[in-house]
Tab-separated table of C-alpha atoms in Angstrom:
chain	number	residue	atom	x	y	z
A	84	PHE	CA	44.106	-42.193	34.255
A	85	PRO	CA	46.362	-45.238	33.966
A	86	VAL	CA	44.774	-47.961	31.814
A	87	ALA	CA	44.442	-51.341	33.586
A	88	PRO	CA	47.034	-53.926	32.447
A	89	ASP	CA	45.800	-56.841	30.414
A	90	GLU	CA	44.079	-59.471	32.566
A	91	ASP	CA	44.932	-63.140	32.814
A	92	GLU	CA	41.699	-64.606	31.580
A	93	GLY	CA	41.731	-67.585	33.885
A	94	LYS	CA	42.192	-65.384	36.898
A	95	SER	CA	39.391	-63.134	35.761
A	96	LEU	CA	37.006	-66.017	35.404
A	97	GLU	CA	37.834	-67.243	38.887
A	98	LEU	CA	37.246	-63.744	40.241
A	99	VAL	CA	33.923	-63.478	38.384
A	100	GLU	CA	32.681	-66.863	39.557
A	101	SER	CA	33.611	-66.382	43.197
A	102	TYR	CA	32.178	-62.841	43.218
A	103	LEU	CA	28.851	-63.970	41.713
A	104	GLU	CA	28.738	-66.985	44.003
A	105	LYS	CA	29.314	-64.802	47.071
A	106	PHE	CA	27.165	-61.787	46.265
A	107	TYR	CA	24.691	-62.874	43.570
A	108	ASP	CA	23.778	-66.368	44.643
A	109	LEU	CA	25.386	-68.101	41.656
A	110	GLN	CA	25.065	-71.808	42.206
A	111	ARG	CA	28.328	-73.401	41.269
A	112	ASP	CA	27.236	-76.893	40.291
A	113	HIS	CA	30.584	-77.906	38.805
A	114	GLN	CA	29.055	-79.086	35.525
A	115	ALA	CA	30.715	-77.628	32.483
A	116	HIS	CA	27.849	-75.132	32.323
A	117	LEU	CA	30.184	-72.554	30.852
A	118	ARG	CA	30.181	-74.433	27.593
A	119	SER	CA	26.592	-75.669	27.580
A	120	LYS	CA	24.126	-74.399	25.002
A	121	GLY	CA	21.405	-71.894	25.832
A	122	LYS	CA	21.395	-69.481	28.755
A	123	SER	CA	24.451	-69.567	30.955
A	124	PRO	CA	23.630	-69.035	34.604
A	125	LEU	CA	26.893	-67.195	34.949
A	126	SER	CA	26.027	-64.763	32.181
A	127	ALA	CA	22.568	-64.202	33.677
A	128	LYS	CA	24.066	-63.480	37.098
A	129	LEU	CA	26.662	-61.242	35.526
A	130	LYS	CA	23.900	-59.244	33.901
A	131	GLU	CA	22.154	-58.975	37.264
A	132	MET	CA	25.332	-57.640	38.838
A	133	GLN	CA	26.002	-55.218	35.977
A	134	GLU	CA	22.454	-53.923	36.235
A	135	PHE	CA	22.738	-53.455	39.982
A	136	PHE	CA	25.905	-51.369	39.621
A	137	GLY	CA	24.640	-49.372	36.667
A	138	LEU	CA	27.268	-50.870	34.358
A	139	GLN	CA	26.644	-51.708	30.755
A	140	VAL	CA	24.663	-54.924	30.796
A	141	THR	CA	26.718	-57.175	28.519
A	142	GLY	CA	26.716	-60.462	30.391
A	143	LYS	CA	30.454	-60.464	29.742
A	144	PRO	CA	33.258	-59.827	32.218
A	145	ASP	CA	34.378	-56.583	30.542
A	146	LEU	CA	36.940	-54.211	32.033
A	147	ASP	CA	34.435	-52.012	33.901
A	148	THR	CA	32.815	-55.095	35.423
A	149	LEU	CA	36.130	-56.570	36.551
A	150	GLU	CA	37.145	-53.246	38.044
A	151	MET	CA	33.909	-53.095	40.021
A	152	MET	CA	34.461	-56.639	41.285
A	153	LYS	CA	37.859	-55.662	42.601
A	154	LYS	CA	36.555	-52.797	44.676
A	155	PRO	CA	36.685	-53.323	48.439
A	156	ARG	CA	33.170	-53.871	49.698
A	157	CYS	CA	30.752	-55.183	52.281
A	158	GLY	CA	30.557	-58.960	52.669
A	159	ILE	CA	26.740	-59.068	52.584
A	160	PRO	CA	25.259	-60.336	49.290
A	161	ASP	CA	23.622	-57.759	47.019
A	162	VAL	CA	20.671	-60.010	46.281
A	163	GLY	CA	18.793	-62.728	48.082
A	164	GLN	CA	19.391	-63.788	51.663
B	254	TYR	CA	17.071	-48.307	49.171
B	255	VAL	CA	16.175	-51.966	49.707
B	256	PHE	CA	14.749	-53.701	52.757
B	257	THR	CA	16.328	-56.959	53.806
B	258	ALA	CA	14.225	-59.884	52.586
B	259	GLY	CA	11.409	-60.591	55.041
B	260	ASN	CA	11.474	-56.985	56.321
B	261	PRO	CA	13.165	-57.798	59.628
B	262	LYS	CA	13.164	-54.921	62.149
B	263	TRP	CA	13.807	-54.416	65.832
B	264	LYS	CA	10.615	-54.434	67.887
B	265	ARG	CA	12.077	-51.845	70.300
B	266	ASN	CA	13.529	-48.420	69.606
B	267	ASN	CA	15.921	-48.443	72.534
B	268	LEU	CA	18.697	-50.769	71.385
B	269	THR	CA	21.943	-51.747	73.064
B	270	TYR	CA	25.398	-52.310	71.633
B	271	ARG	CA	28.619	-53.770	72.947
B	272	ILE	CA	32.173	-53.635	71.602
B	273	LEU	CA	33.590	-57.100	72.135
B	274	ASN	CA	37.171	-56.331	71.113
B	275	TYR	CA	39.335	-53.630	69.557
B	276	THR	CA	41.670	-53.470	66.588
B	277	PRO	CA	45.269	-52.741	67.590
B	278	LYS	CA	45.520	-50.470	64.527
B	279	MET	CA	43.586	-47.619	66.150
B	280	ARG	CA	43.489	-46.000	69.563
B	281	LYS	CA	40.676	-47.467	71.663
B	282	ALA	CA	39.147	-43.997	72.063
B	283	ASP	CA	39.128	-43.531	68.279
B	284	VAL	CA	37.331	-46.854	67.816
B	285	ASP	CA	34.752	-45.856	70.442
B	286	GLU	CA	34.287	-42.489	68.747
B	287	ALA	CA	33.934	-44.042	65.282
B	288	ILE	CA	31.262	-46.443	66.548
B	289	GLN	CA	29.355	-43.736	68.436
B	290	LYS	CA	29.411	-41.493	65.374
B	291	ALA	CA	28.258	-44.378	63.184
B	292	LEU	CA	25.348	-45.110	65.504
B	293	SER	CA	24.360	-41.432	65.622
B	294	VAL	CA	24.119	-41.440	61.798
B	295	TRP	CA	21.019	-43.610	62.183
B	296	SER	CA	19.683	-42.337	65.536
B	297	LYS	CA	19.627	-38.761	64.221
B	298	VAL	CA	16.997	-39.617	61.612
B	299	THR	CA	14.873	-42.200	63.476
B	300	PRO	CA	13.401	-42.705	66.974
B	301	LEU	CA	16.139	-45.293	67.599
B	302	THR	CA	18.522	-44.939	70.553
B	303	PHE	CA	21.686	-46.942	71.231
B	304	GLN	CA	23.035	-47.543	74.678
B	305	LYS	CA	26.492	-48.988	75.229
B	306	VAL	CA	26.647	-51.994	77.557
B	307	GLU	CA	29.567	-53.963	78.987
B	308	ASP	CA	29.842	-57.622	80.102
B	309	LYS	CA	26.401	-58.679	78.915
B	310	GLU	CA	24.563	-59.606	75.731
B	311	ALA	CA	23.631	-56.578	73.601
B	312	ASP	CA	21.373	-56.303	70.573
B	313	ILE	CA	24.311	-55.272	68.414
B	314	MET	CA	27.629	-56.986	69.247
B	315	ILE	CA	30.542	-55.383	67.413
B	316	SER	CA	33.787	-57.301	66.979
B	317	PHE	CA	36.920	-57.556	64.837
B	318	ALA	CA	37.458	-61.049	63.481
B	319	TYR	CA	39.934	-63.081	61.388
B	320	ARG	CA	39.179	-65.297	58.392
B	321	ASP	CA	36.918	-68.124	59.541
B	322	HIS	CA	35.187	-66.880	62.692
B	323	HIS	CA	32.457	-69.513	62.825
B	324	ASP	CA	29.558	-67.714	61.249
B	325	ASN	CA	29.701	-69.424	57.885
B	326	SER	CA	31.094	-66.248	56.308
B	327	PRO	CA	34.883	-66.281	56.576
B	328	PHE	CA	36.770	-63.092	55.907
B	329	ASP	CA	39.273	-62.957	53.067
B	330	GLY	CA	42.270	-61.032	54.391
B	331	PRO	CA	43.218	-57.489	53.375
B	332	ASN	CA	40.837	-55.713	50.924
B	333	GLY	CA	38.015	-57.605	49.276
B	334	GLN	CA	35.351	-58.045	51.949
B	335	LEU	CA	35.826	-55.460	54.686
B	336	ALA	CA	33.011	-56.407	57.073
B	337	HIS	CA	29.531	-57.865	57.326
B	338	ALA	CA	26.558	-57.686	59.654
B	339	PHE	CA	23.421	-59.641	60.448
B	340	GLN	CA	19.835	-58.541	60.118
B	341	PRO	CA	17.775	-57.660	63.222
B	342	GLY	CA	17.028	-60.650	65.452
B	343	GLU	CA	18.047	-62.579	68.553
B	344	GLY	CA	21.531	-64.011	69.065
B	345	ILE	CA	23.787	-63.127	66.178
B	346	GLY	CA	21.049	-60.898	64.778
B	347	GLY	CA	22.230	-57.293	64.480
B	348	ASP	CA	25.868	-58.193	65.114
B	349	VAL	CA	28.647	-56.446	63.168
B	350	HIS	CA	31.888	-58.247	62.248
B	351	LEU	CA	34.879	-56.315	60.908
B	352	ASP	CA	37.788	-57.972	59.118
B	353	GLU	CA	40.745	-57.454	61.453
B	354	GLU	CA	43.175	-57.752	58.553
B	355	GLU	CA	42.032	-54.455	57.045
B	356	ALA	CA	43.954	-51.224	57.579
B	357	TRP	CA	41.407	-49.529	59.850
B	358	THR	CA	41.854	-45.786	60.302
B	359	LYS	CA	39.998	-42.701	61.381
B	360	ASP	CA	40.931	-40.714	58.241
B	361	GLY	CA	41.285	-41.234	54.492
B	362	ARG	CA	44.091	-43.779	54.648
B	363	GLY	CA	43.248	-47.481	54.504
B	364	TYR	CA	39.589	-48.006	55.371
B	365	ASN	CA	37.762	-45.494	57.493
B	366	LEU	CA	36.200	-47.410	60.395
B	367	PHE	CA	33.348	-44.934	60.860
B	368	ILE	CA	32.198	-45.251	57.223
B	369	VAL	CA	32.332	-49.058	57.217
B	370	ILE	CA	30.560	-49.468	60.565
B	371	ALA	CA	27.870	-46.932	59.610
B	372	HIS	CA	27.196	-49.045	56.505
B	373	GLU	CA	27.103	-52.330	58.461
B	374	LEU	CA	24.741	-50.850	61.052
B	375	GLY	CA	22.344	-50.242	58.161
B	376	HIS	CA	22.221	-54.033	57.787
B	377	SER	CA	21.908	-54.458	61.559
B	378	LEU	CA	18.785	-52.309	61.370
B	379	GLY	CA	17.166	-54.100	58.428
B	380	LEU	CA	18.457	-52.425	55.283
B	381	SER	CA	20.014	-54.310	52.377
B	382	HIS	CA	22.275	-52.907	49.630
B	383	SER	CA	21.085	-49.930	47.640
B	384	ASN	CA	21.994	-49.460	43.987
B	385	ASP	CA	22.203	-45.689	44.444
B	386	PRO	CA	25.959	-45.051	43.988
B	387	GLY	CA	25.821	-42.192	46.474
B	388	ALA	CA	24.021	-44.134	49.203
B	389	LEU	CA	25.786	-45.237	52.373
B	390	MET	CA	24.184	-48.649	51.737
B	391	TYR	CA	25.888	-48.980	48.345
B	392	PRO	CA	27.969	-52.177	48.543
B	393	THR	CA	31.421	-50.812	47.650
B	394	TYR	CA	33.618	-48.731	49.944
B	395	SER	CA	34.083	-45.074	49.271
B	396	TYR	CA	35.698	-42.569	51.546
B	397	THR	CA	34.054	-39.369	52.711
B	398	ASP	CA	35.652	-37.121	55.313
B	399	PRO	CA	33.725	-38.055	58.496
B	400	ASN	CA	33.554	-34.370	59.380
B	401	GLU	CA	31.692	-33.703	56.144
B	402	PHE	CA	29.569	-36.857	56.234
B	403	LEU	CA	25.804	-36.434	55.826
B	404	LEU	CA	23.547	-39.492	55.599
B	405	PRO	CA	22.293	-39.485	51.995
B	406	GLN	CA	18.591	-39.055	51.323
B	407	ASP	CA	18.247	-42.576	49.908
B	408	ASP	CA	19.375	-44.057	53.251
B	409	ILE	CA	17.196	-41.632	55.250
B	410	ASP	CA	14.165	-42.663	53.197
B	411	GLY	CA	14.998	-46.341	53.708
B	412	ILE	CA	15.521	-46.325	57.470
B	413	GLN	CA	12.553	-44.051	58.102
B	414	ALA	CA	10.377	-46.403	56.072
B	415	ILE	CA	11.266	-49.038	58.700
B	416	TYR	CA	11.369	-47.079	61.965
B	417	GLY	CA	9.664	-43.765	61.230
B	418	GLN	CA	11.042	-40.293	61.511
B	419	SER	CA	13.066	-38.795	64.350
B	420	SER	CA	11.358	-36.552	66.895
B	421	ALA	CA	13.441	-33.562	65.737
B	422	ALA	CA	11.317	-30.490	64.997
B	423	VAL	CA	12.979	-30.169	61.611
B	424	GLN	CA	13.430	-33.459	59.812
B	425	PRO	CA	17.022	-33.868	58.645
B	426	THR	CA	17.542	-34.265	54.923
B	427	GLY	CA	20.572	-35.612	53.071
B	428	PRO	CA	22.431	-35.196	49.793
B	429	VAL	CA	20.831	-36.623	46.666
B	430	THR	CA	23.038	-38.362	44.121
B	431	PRO	CA	23.217	-36.271	40.936
B	432	GLN	CA	21.732	-37.838	37.798
B	433	ALA	CA	23.461	-36.736	34.610
B	434	CYS	CA	20.187	-36.353	32.725
B	435	ASP	CA	18.298	-34.538	35.463
B	436	PRO	CA	17.062	-31.343	33.774
B	437	HIS	CA	17.334	-29.519	37.088
B	438	LEU	CA	21.020	-30.389	37.498
B	439	THR	CA	23.263	-27.417	38.273
B	440	PHE	CA	27.012	-27.430	38.794
B	441	ASP	CA	29.409	-26.079	41.419
B	442	ALA	CA	32.390	-25.921	39.047
B	443	ILE	CA	33.520	-27.286	35.698
B	444	THR	CA	36.963	-27.726	34.184
B	445	THR	CA	38.634	-29.531	31.348
B	446	LEU	CA	41.300	-32.026	32.330
B	447	ARG	CA	43.515	-33.492	29.645
B	448	GLY	CA	40.763	-33.639	27.066
B	449	GLU	CA	37.990	-34.661	29.445
B	450	ILE	CA	35.413	-32.396	31.054
B	451	ILE	CA	34.935	-32.688	34.808
B	452	PHE	CA	31.695	-31.377	36.306
B	453	PHE	CA	31.790	-30.890	40.109
B	454	LYS	CA	28.632	-31.242	42.166
B	455	GLY	CA	28.731	-31.590	45.970
B	456	ARG	CA	30.939	-34.541	46.797
B	457	TYR	CA	30.655	-35.888	43.289
B	458	MET	CA	32.320	-35.347	39.923
B	459	LEU	CA	30.710	-36.228	36.616
B	460	ARG	CA	33.392	-37.129	34.128
B	461	LYS	CA	32.830	-36.848	30.395
B	462	HIS	CA	35.417	-38.405	28.141
B	463	PRO	CA	35.044	-37.400	24.467
B	464	ALA	CA	35.382	-41.021	23.354
B	465	ARG	CA	32.767	-42.392	25.765
B	466	THR	CA	29.054	-41.777	25.366
B	467	LYS	CA	28.353	-42.561	29.003
B	468	THR	CA	29.090	-40.034	31.736
B	469	GLU	CA	30.899	-41.481	34.718
B	470	LEU	CA	29.866	-40.479	38.233
B	471	ASN	CA	32.509	-40.694	40.971
B	472	PHE	CA	33.150	-39.284	44.403
B	473	ILE	CA	35.759	-36.521	44.278
B	474	SER	CA	37.431	-38.377	47.164
B	475	LEU	CA	37.937	-41.449	44.989
B	476	PHE	CA	40.619	-39.639	43.010
B	477	TRP	CA	41.607	-36.880	45.424
B	478	PRO	CA	40.907	-37.864	49.043
B	479	LYS	CA	42.537	-34.670	50.279
B	480	LEU	CA	40.186	-32.423	48.317
B	481	PRO	CA	37.022	-31.190	50.071
B	482	SER	CA	33.588	-31.615	48.571
B	483	GLY	CA	31.778	-28.585	47.235
B	484	ILE	CA	34.505	-27.310	44.883
B	485	GLN	CA	33.380	-23.822	43.820
B	486	ALA	CA	35.548	-23.015	40.814
B	487	ALA	CA	38.095	-24.788	38.632
B	488	TYR	CA	40.100	-24.179	35.480
B	489	GLU	CA	42.782	-25.917	33.473
B	490	TYR	CA	45.941	-24.090	32.468
B	491	VAL	CA	46.989	-26.345	29.599
B	492	GLU	CA	50.452	-24.803	29.166
B	493	ARG	CA	51.544	-26.092	32.556
B	494	ASP	CA	49.283	-29.191	32.508
B	495	GLU	CA	47.687	-27.883	35.698
B	496	VAL	CA	44.160	-27.633	37.003
B	497	LEU	CA	43.412	-25.144	39.767
B	498	LEU	CA	40.520	-25.894	42.123
B	499	PHE	CA	38.925	-23.342	44.416
B	500	LYS	CA	36.855	-23.532	47.566
B	501	GLU	CA	36.178	-20.542	49.846
B	502	ASN	CA	39.419	-18.562	50.093
B	503	LYS	CA	41.732	-21.477	49.263
B	504	TYR	CA	42.919	-23.155	46.082
B	505	TRP	CA	44.651	-26.365	45.163
B	506	VAL	CA	46.731	-27.248	42.107
B	507	LEU	CA	46.454	-30.564	40.301
B	508	ARG	CA	49.624	-31.351	38.337
B	509	GLY	CA	48.611	-34.045	35.953
B	510	TYR	CA	46.290	-36.077	38.135
B	511	ASP	CA	47.925	-35.438	41.486
B	512	ILE	CA	47.478	-32.636	43.973
B	513	ALA	CA	50.705	-30.636	44.049
B	514	PRO	CA	52.432	-30.460	47.438
B	515	GLY	CA	52.152	-27.261	49.464
B	516	TYR	CA	48.460	-26.725	48.688
B	517	PRO	CA	45.887	-25.414	49.523
B	518	LYS	CA	47.085	-21.830	49.412
B	519	PRO	CA	45.134	-18.609	50.033
B	520	ILE	CA	43.553	-17.153	46.911
B	521	TYR	CA	45.115	-13.846	47.881
B	522	HIS	CA	48.414	-15.163	46.574
B	523	LEU	CA	46.836	-14.774	43.141
B	524	GLY	CA	46.183	-11.114	43.795
B	525	PHE	CA	42.585	-11.078	44.998
B	526	PRO	CA	41.790	-8.376	47.555
B	527	LYS	CA	40.867	-9.567	51.033
B	528	THR	CA	37.288	-8.522	50.365
B	529	VAL	CA	36.947	-11.548	48.059
B	530	LYS	CA	35.935	-14.562	50.133
B	531	ARG	CA	35.346	-17.120	47.379
B	532	VAL	CA	35.543	-17.586	43.605
B	533	ASN	CA	32.346	-18.666	41.788
B	534	ALA	CA	33.857	-19.753	38.473
B	535	ALA	CA	36.964	-19.501	36.318
B	536	TYR	CA	38.274	-20.347	32.893
B	537	SER	CA	41.630	-19.833	31.205
B	538	ASP	CA	41.919	-18.630	27.609
B	539	GLU	CA	44.501	-20.861	25.956
B	540	THR	CA	45.257	-18.363	23.193
B	541	THR	CA	45.848	-15.301	25.370
B	542	GLY	CA	47.199	-16.920	28.538
B	543	LYS	CA	44.670	-14.896	30.496
B	544	THR	CA	42.495	-16.454	33.176
B	545	TYR	CA	39.115	-15.043	34.055
B	546	PHE	CA	37.751	-15.284	37.578
B	547	PHE	CA	34.083	-14.659	38.266
B	548	VAL	CA	33.002	-13.424	41.672
B	549	ALA	CA	29.363	-12.358	42.235
B	550	ASP	CA	28.618	-9.860	39.428
B	551	ARG	CA	32.242	-8.978	38.702
B	552	TYR	CA	35.252	-10.609	37.138
B	553	TRP	CA	39.015	-10.361	37.433
B	554	ARG	CA	41.596	-11.143	34.773
B	555	TYR	CA	44.859	-12.848	35.671
B	556	ASP	CA	47.968	-13.021	33.489
B	557	GLU	CA	49.340	-16.555	33.754
B	558	ASN	CA	52.735	-15.555	32.354
B	559	LYS	CA	53.282	-12.568	34.638
B	560	LYS	CA	51.447	-14.403	37.452
B	561	THR	CA	49.663	-11.226	38.438
B	562	MET	CA	46.170	-9.818	38.145
B	563	ASP	CA	45.797	-7.368	35.294
B	564	HIS	CA	45.156	-3.750	36.179
B	565	GLY	CA	41.736	-2.220	35.764
B	566	TYR	CA	39.861	-5.095	37.340
B	567	PRO	CA	37.381	-6.099	38.653
B	568	LYS	CA	34.911	-5.231	35.941
B	569	LYS	CA	31.197	-5.938	35.616
B	570	ILE	CA	30.484	-9.310	34.000
B	571	VAL	CA	27.558	-7.902	32.045
B	572	SER	CA	29.713	-5.219	30.434
B	573	ASP	CA	31.988	-7.718	28.685
B	574	PHE	CA	30.096	-11.016	28.560
B	575	GLY	CA	26.486	-9.882	28.236
B	576	LYS	CA	23.460	-10.990	30.162
B	577	ILE	CA	24.720	-14.267	31.557
B	578	GLY	CA	23.876	-13.483	35.190
B	579	ARG	CA	25.979	-14.842	38.065
B	580	VAL	CA	28.317	-17.505	36.814
B	581	ASP	CA	28.174	-20.859	38.650
B	582	ALA	CA	30.770	-22.511	36.452
B	583	ALA	CA	32.684	-21.929	33.248
B	584	PHE	CA	35.119	-23.690	30.956
B	585	GLN	CA	36.652	-23.148	27.551
B	586	LYS	CA	36.609	-25.724	24.795
B	587	ASP	CA	37.541	-25.437	21.131
B	588	GLY	CA	37.799	-21.644	21.415
B	589	TYR	CA	34.327	-21.132	22.903
B	590	VAL	CA	33.603	-20.343	26.525
B	591	TYR	CA	30.665	-22.072	28.208
B	592	PHE	CA	29.074	-20.211	31.105
B	593	PHE	CA	26.679	-22.023	33.420
B	594	HIS	CA	24.035	-20.141	35.352
B	595	ARG	CA	21.714	-22.519	37.202
B	596	THR	CA	20.217	-24.850	34.555
B	597	THR	CA	21.128	-22.573	31.659
B	598	GLN	CA	24.341	-22.685	29.635
B	599	PHE	CA	25.602	-19.872	27.396
B	600	GLN	CA	28.092	-20.464	24.605
B	601	PHE	CA	30.218	-17.321	24.313
B	602	ASP	CA	32.485	-16.479	21.387
B	603	PRO	CA	35.426	-14.490	22.853
B	604	ARG	CA	36.444	-13.313	19.363
B	605	ALA	CA	33.038	-11.889	18.509
B	606	LYS	CA	32.547	-11.006	22.184
B	607	ARG	CA	28.954	-12.214	22.186
B	608	ILE	CA	26.753	-15.129	23.199
B	609	VAL	CA	26.182	-17.350	20.183
B	610	ARG	CA	24.010	-20.046	21.683
B	611	GLN	CA	21.998	-20.958	24.783
B	612	MET	CA	21.590	-24.553	25.926
B	613	LYS	CA	20.524	-26.674	28.897
B	614	SER	CA	23.168	-27.283	31.549
B	615	ILE	CA	23.148	-31.036	30.828
B	616	SER	CA	23.735	-30.720	27.083
B	617	TRP	CA	27.142	-32.453	27.358
B	618	PHE	CA	25.709	-35.721	28.665
B	619	ASN	CA	24.015	-37.185	25.532
B	620	CYS	CA	20.699	-37.415	27.371
């Protein structure tokens, strides 16, 4: 099957953040939490999403995870209210 | 299945619905039919009934909406979010909103309205997203031919846990999503495809790539929307880079990854007598250019170069392949032929003409 073209990292990150915000209740508190030490909320939410979809739980926006995020879907969150 | 947080449910079984507006992309009658069919998916397995109302408030208000439509959940244009719905309750509770900018259809093109509305009605009735990839309540869209659609068992279990069973004498059951490491897993058909092995089961295909440890589960319709579910036999003819897929008395040809135009065709074009109604399994021997078709307890041999059945067939399977029983599925790899009979797999050496090993059907999945 055709291999996905290389991704523009910035675009991917935007996709990941908005997906997790919309469907996995990621709180986007606009601090530079992506570079802070210790657990990154984004990575934790990513793991939650990867676990839900039966993907490999890496906490990283790998190719399979990005492909899943691009799939057309229902607008209701997968977790929480 | 997952209940919506707080376990909301309707206090009555006789619910009402109203269609507030229609998408111009489908005939009004087709929208009505899609919605009725979607509602019947849930009413068939519960005591719930749905009555259509006009000009007054209904429990479930169904509408097509654009971008920001004042419910704090704006749509995002084509693709992405297709629709959303609200949990049971007064006012907006139970309502279904569909993104008008999607390509709504009644078939496999664009997004099938029936499938999407059936999913959203699950939310309207109190279900949340399931992580069963075969469930209707799985968050991502996947097409199934509405004529073949059966509510999966995961969704039946979920909605009946909320509203109870239907009053039907025989309780309806639904398809269960195959698990690669389920020791009871049997297969409808198996073929190689450009180095991978594709295992067909119901509306699913399990895909095993030699370089990946994990087995991938997909709907057949994800790759080949025009193919039916329940493929019964398949084989790859490597010389022509083709895979032939069989169901009942028809067959399709995949050239590369695409279904070749002009298919399905009757299997009788291959030389089967009219008495043959379906093919159980097939494999093609790369070295001899001969393809073997297994039907009940007999097998035919087809010459791929002459494009005719060889004379002297059918023959008894047991006479040439030994005690492998009825063949559900077969494929050839690295010179050996693998026959599947229920949960048993036989490795057959065509040179020595004997079975050299017996394994479990799921041995390819690194369980």
